[in-house]
Amino acid sequence: MTHELKPIDQQVVAVVGSSSGIGREAALQFARQGAKVLVSARSEPGLTSLVDEIKRFGGVATAVVADVTVFDQVKAIADKAVEEYGQLDTWVHTPAVGLFATVDNINPEEFQRVIDINLLGQVYGAMAALPHLKREGRGALIHISSMLGRRSLPLQSPYCTAKHALEGFLESLRVELQHEKIPISVTNVMPASINTPFYNNALTKLGVKPSAPPPYYQPRLVADAILYVASHPTRDFIVGDAARAIDLLQRISPSLLDYLLLLVSFQLQRTNEPKSKDAPHNLYESIPAHDKVQGDFSKLVIPSFFDWLDMHPLIKWSAIASSVGLTLLALQNLSFGVT
């Protein structure tokens, strides 16, 4: 089934979770490329500053304050996009919260809250957007997951559980749409460690501010991937070369990866900055002070090579074909030299 998506400058895009981090950067980039943007999050101050920023460079944006754990509020995001701009072409769903603790230090209500936001919020987003995308006869559902949806880390069991379940949900949805012959692109974006305020906002029971195993990548890298898949139908998009390495190792030997994570992951998810479990976190309400794109780990950020290749498939496959050809030629020459 062919998915034909509109150019970005002809789209109406809803970006959910856009007050900070990846969502905020994606909303800015969509608006800069001419899309009409409906931005949403729990933080009204964050949305107000975002809409002001978009309008200052001539972009078009409208804000809806919403909590993704309440379906009617999520539905209102999609309905407002159609009411304001006449259509909905792309739905980008980014909200996520973090909880860093061992399983025996998490209470059931906390675990459930992470699932409600990180999984059910994603499900509600798809449910709210689908009727409008079906009416248009095409469009894109873009769900921001994580490489932790392919390979879990210790100390983040609720988050990893939600991200694994999200992949299962999207696989079911994708095949249902194919069965109905409805050309809606469903993309699972899986970033590596990204330098956003996620770690500032997380609830931690480690006694210190949490971190992610480095290296980190800037949110702009994920936003670039989101804009790419909004106009180029893509099943999965892994962001960050480190995430690709983890994905490959998980496929080759999960037990080896268990061993490596046992050696390093507990220490690498802890900073030296003390933080109490009673410190402010965003499990139940937003923290406007963290309504920004980048977090505190810029010194650990590196570039990613394969993201660029994935967004330029002709060059990527030409390079692969050339490499295979040179390898075969070398092997052939080697065989002729053997007596």
Tab-separated table of C-alpha atoms in Angstrom:
chain	number	residue	atom	x	y	z
A	1	MET	CA	0.000	0.000	0.000
A	2	THR	CA	1.403	3.378	-1.033
A	3	HIS	CA	1.479	6.166	1.526
A	4	GLU	CA	1.578	9.618	-0.026
A	5	LEU	CA	2.183	12.359	2.502
A	6	LYS	CA	1.872	16.066	1.867
A	7	PRO	CA	4.888	18.380	1.841
A	8	ILE	CA	5.489	19.907	5.266
A	9	ASP	CA	4.429	23.400	4.184
A	10	GLN	CA	0.983	22.077	3.229
A	11	GLN	CA	0.357	20.241	6.489
A	12	VAL	CA	-1.548	20.874	9.690
A	13	VAL	CA	0.451	19.211	12.453
A	14	ALA	CA	-0.513	18.480	16.060
A	15	VAL	CA	2.512	18.185	18.335
A	16	VAL	CA	1.546	16.800	21.726
A	17	GLY	CA	3.982	17.303	24.580
A	18	SER	CA	5.430	20.439	23.016
A	19	SER	CA	6.162	22.613	26.046
A	20	SER	CA	9.706	21.250	26.320
A	21	GLY	CA	12.297	18.888	24.899
A	22	ILE	CA	11.774	17.005	21.651
A	23	GLY	CA	8.175	18.174	21.231
A	24	ARG	CA	9.081	21.838	21.555
A	25	GLU	CA	11.931	21.567	19.051
A	26	ALA	CA	9.744	19.615	16.602
A	27	ALA	CA	6.959	22.223	16.805
A	28	LEU	CA	9.451	25.006	16.095
A	29	GLN	CA	10.880	23.176	13.094
A	30	PHE	CA	7.459	22.348	11.633
A	31	ALA	CA	6.442	26.006	11.933
A	32	ARG	CA	9.713	27.197	10.370
A	33	GLN	CA	9.044	24.959	7.382
A	34	GLY	CA	5.574	26.404	6.866
A	35	ALA	CA	3.268	23.940	8.598
A	36	LYS	CA	0.330	25.171	10.652
A	37	VAL	CA	0.967	23.815	14.136
A	38	LEU	CA	-1.354	22.895	16.982
A	39	VAL	CA	0.775	22.605	20.131
A	40	SER	CA	-0.345	20.931	23.331
A	41	ALA	CA	0.964	20.060	26.784
A	42	ARG	CA	0.015	20.378	30.453
A	43	SER	CA	2.093	23.530	30.913
A	44	GLU	CA	0.191	26.648	29.866
A	45	PRO	CA	3.241	28.922	30.402
A	46	GLY	CA	5.352	26.625	28.219
A	47	LEU	CA	2.776	26.663	25.437
A	48	THR	CA	2.344	30.432	25.637
A	49	SER	CA	6.082	31.031	25.256
A	50	LEU	CA	6.246	28.502	22.405
A	51	VAL	CA	3.392	30.105	20.435
A	52	ASP	CA	4.967	33.527	20.978
A	53	GLU	CA	8.292	32.250	19.654
A	54	ILE	CA	6.646	30.730	16.580
A	55	LYS	CA	4.692	33.880	15.818
A	56	ARG	CA	7.815	36.040	16.156
A	57	PHE	CA	9.378	34.352	13.118
A	58	GLY	CA	6.128	34.427	11.159
A	59	GLY	CA	4.860	30.926	11.899
A	60	VAL	CA	1.287	29.861	12.586
A	61	ALA	CA	0.413	28.110	15.844
A	62	THR	CA	-2.451	27.531	18.264
A	63	ALA	CA	-2.189	26.039	21.754
A	64	VAL	CA	-4.413	23.624	23.691
A	65	VAL	CA	-3.665	22.787	27.313
A	66	ALA	CA	-4.309	19.072	27.835
A	67	ASP	CA	-3.411	16.090	30.014
A	68	VAL	CA	-2.857	13.010	27.851
A	69	THR	CA	-4.240	10.695	30.543
A	70	VAL	CA	-7.712	12.143	29.909
A	71	PHE	CA	-9.087	10.990	26.553
A	72	ASP	CA	-11.561	13.832	26.151
A	73	GLN	CA	-8.728	16.342	26.525
A	74	VAL	CA	-6.638	14.493	23.926
A	75	LYS	CA	-9.605	14.382	21.569
A	76	ALA	CA	-9.977	18.144	22.026
A	77	ILE	CA	-6.462	18.611	20.604
A	78	ALA	CA	-7.346	16.885	17.340
A	79	ASP	CA	-10.755	18.552	17.139
A	80	LYS	CA	-9.217	21.993	17.701
A	81	ALA	CA	-6.720	21.453	14.882
A	82	VAL	CA	-9.562	20.721	12.462
A	83	GLU	CA	-11.707	23.538	13.812
A	84	GLU	CA	-8.865	26.062	13.542
A	85	TYR	CA	-7.219	24.963	10.285
A	86	GLY	CA	-9.779	22.749	8.526
A	87	GLN	CA	-7.793	19.513	8.579
A	88	LEU	CA	-5.269	17.343	10.404
A	89	ASP	CA	-2.407	15.752	8.470
A	90	THR	CA	0.164	14.665	11.047
A	91	TRP	CA	-0.036	13.734	14.714
A	92	VAL	CA	3.223	13.775	16.694
A	93	HIS	CA	2.988	12.302	20.190
A	94	THR	CA	5.944	12.948	22.511
A	95	PRO	CA	4.864	13.165	26.210
A	96	ALA	CA	6.768	10.945	28.625
A	97	VAL	CA	7.658	10.983	32.309
A	98	GLY	CA	10.444	9.168	34.119
A	99	LEU	CA	10.742	7.313	37.415
A	100	PHE	CA	14.194	6.117	38.502
A	101	ALA	CA	14.093	3.428	41.198
A	102	THR	CA	14.371	-0.303	41.707
A	103	VAL	CA	11.108	-2.205	41.336
A	104	ASP	CA	10.767	-2.784	45.085
A	105	ASN	CA	10.991	0.972	45.707
A	106	ILE	CA	8.134	1.868	43.339
A	107	ASN	CA	4.582	1.896	44.615
A	108	PRO	CA	1.743	0.670	42.382
A	109	GLU	CA	0.219	4.133	41.958
A	110	GLU	CA	3.518	5.550	40.665
A	111	PHE	CA	3.980	2.669	38.245
A	112	GLN	CA	0.412	3.099	36.998
A	113	ARG	CA	0.919	6.848	36.465
A	114	VAL	CA	3.925	6.255	34.209
A	115	ILE	CA	1.907	3.724	32.199
A	116	ASP	CA	-1.029	6.138	31.963
A	117	ILE	CA	1.121	8.903	30.474
A	118	ASN	CA	3.731	6.988	28.487
A	119	LEU	CA	1.486	4.256	27.063
A	120	LEU	CA	-2.204	5.094	27.376
A	121	GLY	CA	-1.509	8.697	26.381
A	122	GLN	CA	0.003	7.404	23.141
A	123	VAL	CA	-3.013	5.142	22.585
A	124	TYR	CA	-5.424	8.010	23.226
A	125	GLY	CA	-3.469	10.165	20.770
A	126	ALA	CA	-3.885	7.619	17.991
A	127	MET	CA	-7.562	7.158	18.810
A	128	ALA	CA	-8.164	10.912	18.730
A	129	ALA	CA	-6.261	11.538	15.494
A	130	LEU	CA	-7.407	8.553	13.437
A	131	PRO	CA	-10.942	9.731	12.572
A	132	HIS	CA	-9.568	12.968	11.129
A	133	LEU	CA	-6.718	11.269	9.252
A	134	LYS	CA	-9.147	8.715	7.811
A	135	ARG	CA	-11.404	11.498	6.629
A	136	GLU	CA	-8.445	13.099	4.867
A	137	GLY	CA	-7.652	9.727	3.292
A	138	ARG	CA	-3.980	9.907	4.295
A	139	GLY	CA	-1.682	11.246	6.968
A	140	ALA	CA	0.953	10.310	9.512
A	141	LEU	CA	0.877	9.057	13.091
A	142	ILE	CA	4.312	9.636	14.615
A	143	HIS	CA	4.859	8.174	18.067
A	144	ILE	CA	8.025	8.991	19.989
A	145	SER	CA	9.136	5.887	21.799
A	146	SER	CA	12.703	5.078	22.852
A	147	MET	CA	15.432	2.553	22.275
A	148	LEU	CA	14.354	1.365	25.737
A	149	GLY	CA	11.322	-0.044	23.915
A	150	ARG	CA	13.708	-2.545	22.327
A	151	ARG	CA	16.112	-3.026	25.226
A	152	SER	CA	15.221	-2.223	28.828
A	153	LEU	CA	17.515	-0.683	31.425
A	154	PRO	CA	17.426	-1.361	35.153
A	155	LEU	CA	16.083	1.442	37.376
A	156	GLN	CA	13.502	2.454	34.742
A	157	SER	CA	11.089	-0.480	34.697
A	158	PRO	CA	7.829	1.542	34.347
A	159	TYR	CA	9.209	3.614	31.471
A	160	CYS	CA	10.616	0.557	29.685
A	161	THR	CA	7.382	-1.370	30.183
A	162	ALA	CA	5.395	1.424	28.536
A	163	LYS	CA	7.790	1.724	25.600
A	164	HIS	CA	7.803	-2.029	24.937
A	165	ALA	CA	3.996	-2.046	25.020
A	166	LEU	CA	3.846	0.937	22.675
A	167	GLU	CA	5.707	-1.012	20.013
A	168	GLY	CA	3.141	-3.815	20.296
A	169	PHE	CA	0.277	-1.332	19.999
A	170	LEU	CA	1.722	0.289	16.877
A	171	GLU	CA	2.303	-3.080	15.202
A	172	SER	CA	-1.347	-4.014	15.720
A	173	LEU	CA	-2.580	-0.637	14.514
A	174	ARG	CA	-0.349	-0.668	11.437
A	175	VAL	CA	-1.703	-4.013	10.217
A	176	GLU	CA	-5.315	-2.994	10.933
A	177	LEU	CA	-4.893	0.078	8.727
A	178	GLN	CA	-3.297	-2.035	6.007
A	179	HIS	CA	-6.242	-4.437	6.198
A	180	GLU	CA	-8.623	-1.497	5.752
A	181	LYS	CA	-6.459	-0.223	2.878
A	182	ILE	CA	-6.180	3.180	4.543
A	183	PRO	CA	-2.839	4.814	3.630
A	184	ILE	CA	-1.934	6.267	7.021
A	185	SER	CA	1.753	6.061	7.856
A	186	VAL	CA	2.482	4.782	11.390
A	187	THR	CA	6.011	5.495	12.610
A	188	ASN	CA	7.799	4.432	15.760
A	189	VAL	CA	10.664	6.878	16.474
A	190	MET	CA	13.208	5.390	18.886
A	191	PRO	CA	15.803	7.854	20.167
A	192	ALA	CA	18.945	7.098	22.129
A	193	SER	CA	19.776	9.265	25.178
A	194	ILE	CA	18.613	12.799	24.335
A	195	ASN	CA	19.679	15.994	26.091
A	196	THR	CA	16.259	17.241	27.219
A	197	PRO	CA	14.818	18.310	30.624
A	198	PHE	CA	13.444	14.749	31.030
A	199	TYR	CA	16.047	14.023	33.725
A	200	ASN	CA	15.348	17.295	35.543
A	201	ASN	CA	11.646	16.413	35.627
A	202	ALA	CA	11.889	12.753	36.622
A	203	LEU	CA	10.960	11.345	39.994
A	204	THR	CA	14.092	9.763	41.435
A	205	LYS	CA	14.572	7.492	44.415
A	206	LEU	CA	18.298	7.102	43.786
A	207	GLY	CA	19.240	9.963	46.098
A	208	VAL	CA	20.766	11.858	43.174
A	209	LYS	CA	19.621	13.493	39.958
A	210	PRO	CA	19.277	10.731	37.355
A	211	SER	CA	21.058	10.517	34.042
A	212	ALA	CA	21.116	8.258	31.000
A	213	PRO	CA	24.023	6.171	29.794
A	214	PRO	CA	26.015	8.469	27.484
A	215	PRO	CA	26.531	9.501	24.784
A	216	TYR	CA	23.720	12.026	24.449
A	217	TYR	CA	22.289	13.579	21.291
A	218	GLN	CA	20.609	16.957	20.922
A	219	PRO	CA	16.795	17.160	20.570
A	220	ARG	CA	17.245	18.724	17.119
A	221	LEU	CA	18.378	15.324	15.836
A	222	VAL	CA	15.048	13.755	16.851
A	223	ALA	CA	13.104	16.721	15.459
A	224	ASP	CA	14.883	16.270	12.132
A	225	ALA	CA	13.803	12.617	12.105
A	226	ILE	CA	10.213	13.572	12.956
A	227	LEU	CA	10.004	16.059	10.090
A	228	TYR	CA	11.527	13.501	7.741
A	229	VAL	CA	8.993	10.764	8.565
A	230	ALA	CA	6.148	13.307	8.406
A	231	SER	CA	6.747	13.521	4.665
A	232	HIS	CA	8.479	10.168	3.998
A	233	PRO	CA	6.492	7.146	5.233
A	234	THR	CA	8.733	5.116	7.548
A	235	ARG	CA	7.986	2.174	9.809
A	236	ASP	CA	10.735	2.659	12.411
A	237	PHE	CA	13.364	5.359	12.786
A	238	ILE	CA	16.174	4.878	15.283
A	239	VAL	CA	17.811	8.158	16.320
A	240	GLY	CA	21.461	8.139	17.371
A	241	ASP	CA	24.241	5.761	16.389
A	242	ALA	CA	24.486	4.510	19.990
A	243	ALA	CA	20.858	3.348	19.800
A	244	ARG	CA	21.618	1.473	16.581
A	245	ALA	CA	24.524	-0.265	18.295
A	246	ILE	CA	22.314	-1.287	21.239
A	247	ASP	CA	19.616	-2.553	18.867
A	248	LEU	CA	22.173	-4.661	16.980
A	249	LEU	CA	23.697	-6.090	20.148
A	250	GLN	CA	20.259	-6.933	21.535
A	251	ARG	CA	19.500	-8.884	18.358
A	252	ILE	CA	22.836	-10.714	18.423
A	253	SER	CA	23.161	-11.543	22.129
A	254	PRO	CA	20.725	-10.274	24.785
A	255	SER	CA	22.681	-12.139	27.471
A	256	LEU	CA	25.893	-10.332	26.535
A	257	LEU	CA	24.043	-7.037	26.762
A	258	ASP	CA	22.693	-8.103	30.180
A	259	TYR	CA	26.284	-8.550	31.319
A	260	LEU	CA	27.436	-5.201	29.943
A	261	LEU	CA	24.511	-3.356	31.526
A	262	LEU	CA	25.187	-5.063	34.831
A	263	LEU	CA	28.718	-3.659	34.703
A	264	VAL	CA	27.945	-0.048	33.814
A	265	SER	CA	24.258	0.936	33.713
A	266	PHE	CA	23.661	1.419	37.442
A	267	GLN	CA	26.522	3.881	37.776
A	268	LEU	CA	25.864	5.658	34.462
A	269	GLN	CA	22.285	6.505	35.437
A	270	ARG	CA	23.435	8.479	38.472
A	271	THR	CA	24.937	11.961	38.586
A	272	ASN	CA	26.835	13.450	41.513
A	273	GLU	CA	24.062	15.989	42.158
A	274	PRO	CA	22.003	15.144	45.278
A	275	LYS	CA	18.245	15.003	44.718
A	276	SER	CA	15.607	13.865	47.180
A	277	LYS	CA	12.637	11.717	46.241
A	278	ASP	CA	10.544	14.615	47.595
A	279	ALA	CA	12.035	17.088	45.081
A	280	PRO	CA	9.641	18.486	42.445
A	281	HIS	CA	8.893	16.123	39.560
A	282	ASN	CA	6.371	16.038	36.732
A	283	LEU	CA	4.618	12.746	37.376
A	284	TYR	CA	1.428	14.558	38.368
A	285	GLU	CA	1.932	18.163	37.251
A	286	SER	CA	4.193	20.123	34.930
A	287	ILE	CA	7.255	22.101	36.011
A	288	PRO	CA	7.227	25.373	34.005
A	289	ALA	CA	10.836	26.132	34.985
A	290	HIS	CA	11.894	23.273	32.707
A	291	ASP	CA	9.911	24.430	29.654
A	292	LYS	CA	12.920	24.498	27.345
A	293	VAL	CA	14.375	22.353	24.594
A	294	GLN	CA	17.727	21.253	26.008
A	295	GLY	CA	18.718	19.688	29.299
A	296	ASP	CA	21.929	19.784	31.326
A	297	PHE	CA	24.100	17.286	29.447
A	298	SER	CA	25.380	19.304	26.473
A	299	LYS	CA	28.990	18.408	27.332
A	300	LEU	CA	28.180	14.738	26.680
A	301	VAL	CA	26.501	15.341	23.294
A	302	ILE	CA	27.980	13.829	20.123
A	303	PRO	CA	26.851	13.891	16.462
A	304	SER	CA	25.230	10.924	14.715
A	305	PHE	CA	26.271	9.770	11.244
A	306	PHE	CA	23.686	7.129	10.368
A	307	ASP	CA	20.683	9.408	10.985
A	308	TRP	CA	21.776	11.492	8.004
A	309	LEU	CA	22.194	8.350	5.903
A	310	ASP	CA	18.722	7.094	6.857
A	311	MET	CA	17.260	10.393	5.657
A	312	HIS	CA	19.178	10.051	2.366
A	313	PRO	CA	18.410	6.433	1.392
A	314	LEU	CA	19.794	6.641	-2.150
A	315	ILE	CA	23.202	7.621	-0.821
A	316	LYS	CA	22.930	5.027	1.952
A	317	TRP	CA	22.157	2.112	-0.359
A	318	SER	CA	24.701	3.274	-2.917
A	319	ALA	CA	27.332	3.253	-0.192
A	320	ILE	CA	26.256	-0.221	0.937
A	321	ALA	CA	26.280	-1.535	-2.628
A	322	SER	CA	29.716	-0.042	-3.234
A	323	SER	CA	31.045	-1.593	-0.025
A	324	VAL	CA	29.643	-5.005	-0.933
A	325	GLY	CA	31.057	-4.718	-4.435
A	326	LEU	CA	34.522	-3.795	-3.204
A	327	THR	CA	34.431	-6.629	-0.675
A	328	LEU	CA	33.463	-9.183	-3.331
A	329	LEU	CA	36.147	-7.854	-5.665
A	330	ALA	CA	38.758	-8.113	-2.920
A	331	LEU	CA	37.693	-11.670	-2.110
A	332	GLN	CA	37.802	-12.578	-5.797
A	333	ASN	CA	41.305	-11.172	-6.176
A	334	LEU	CA	42.370	-12.977	-3.028
A	335	SER	CA	41.053	-16.276	-4.347
A	336	PHE	CA	42.944	-15.845	-7.616
A	337	GLY	CA	46.138	-15.264	-5.655
A	338	VAL	CA	45.811	-18.520	-3.729
A	339	THR	CA	47.777	-21.455	-5.203
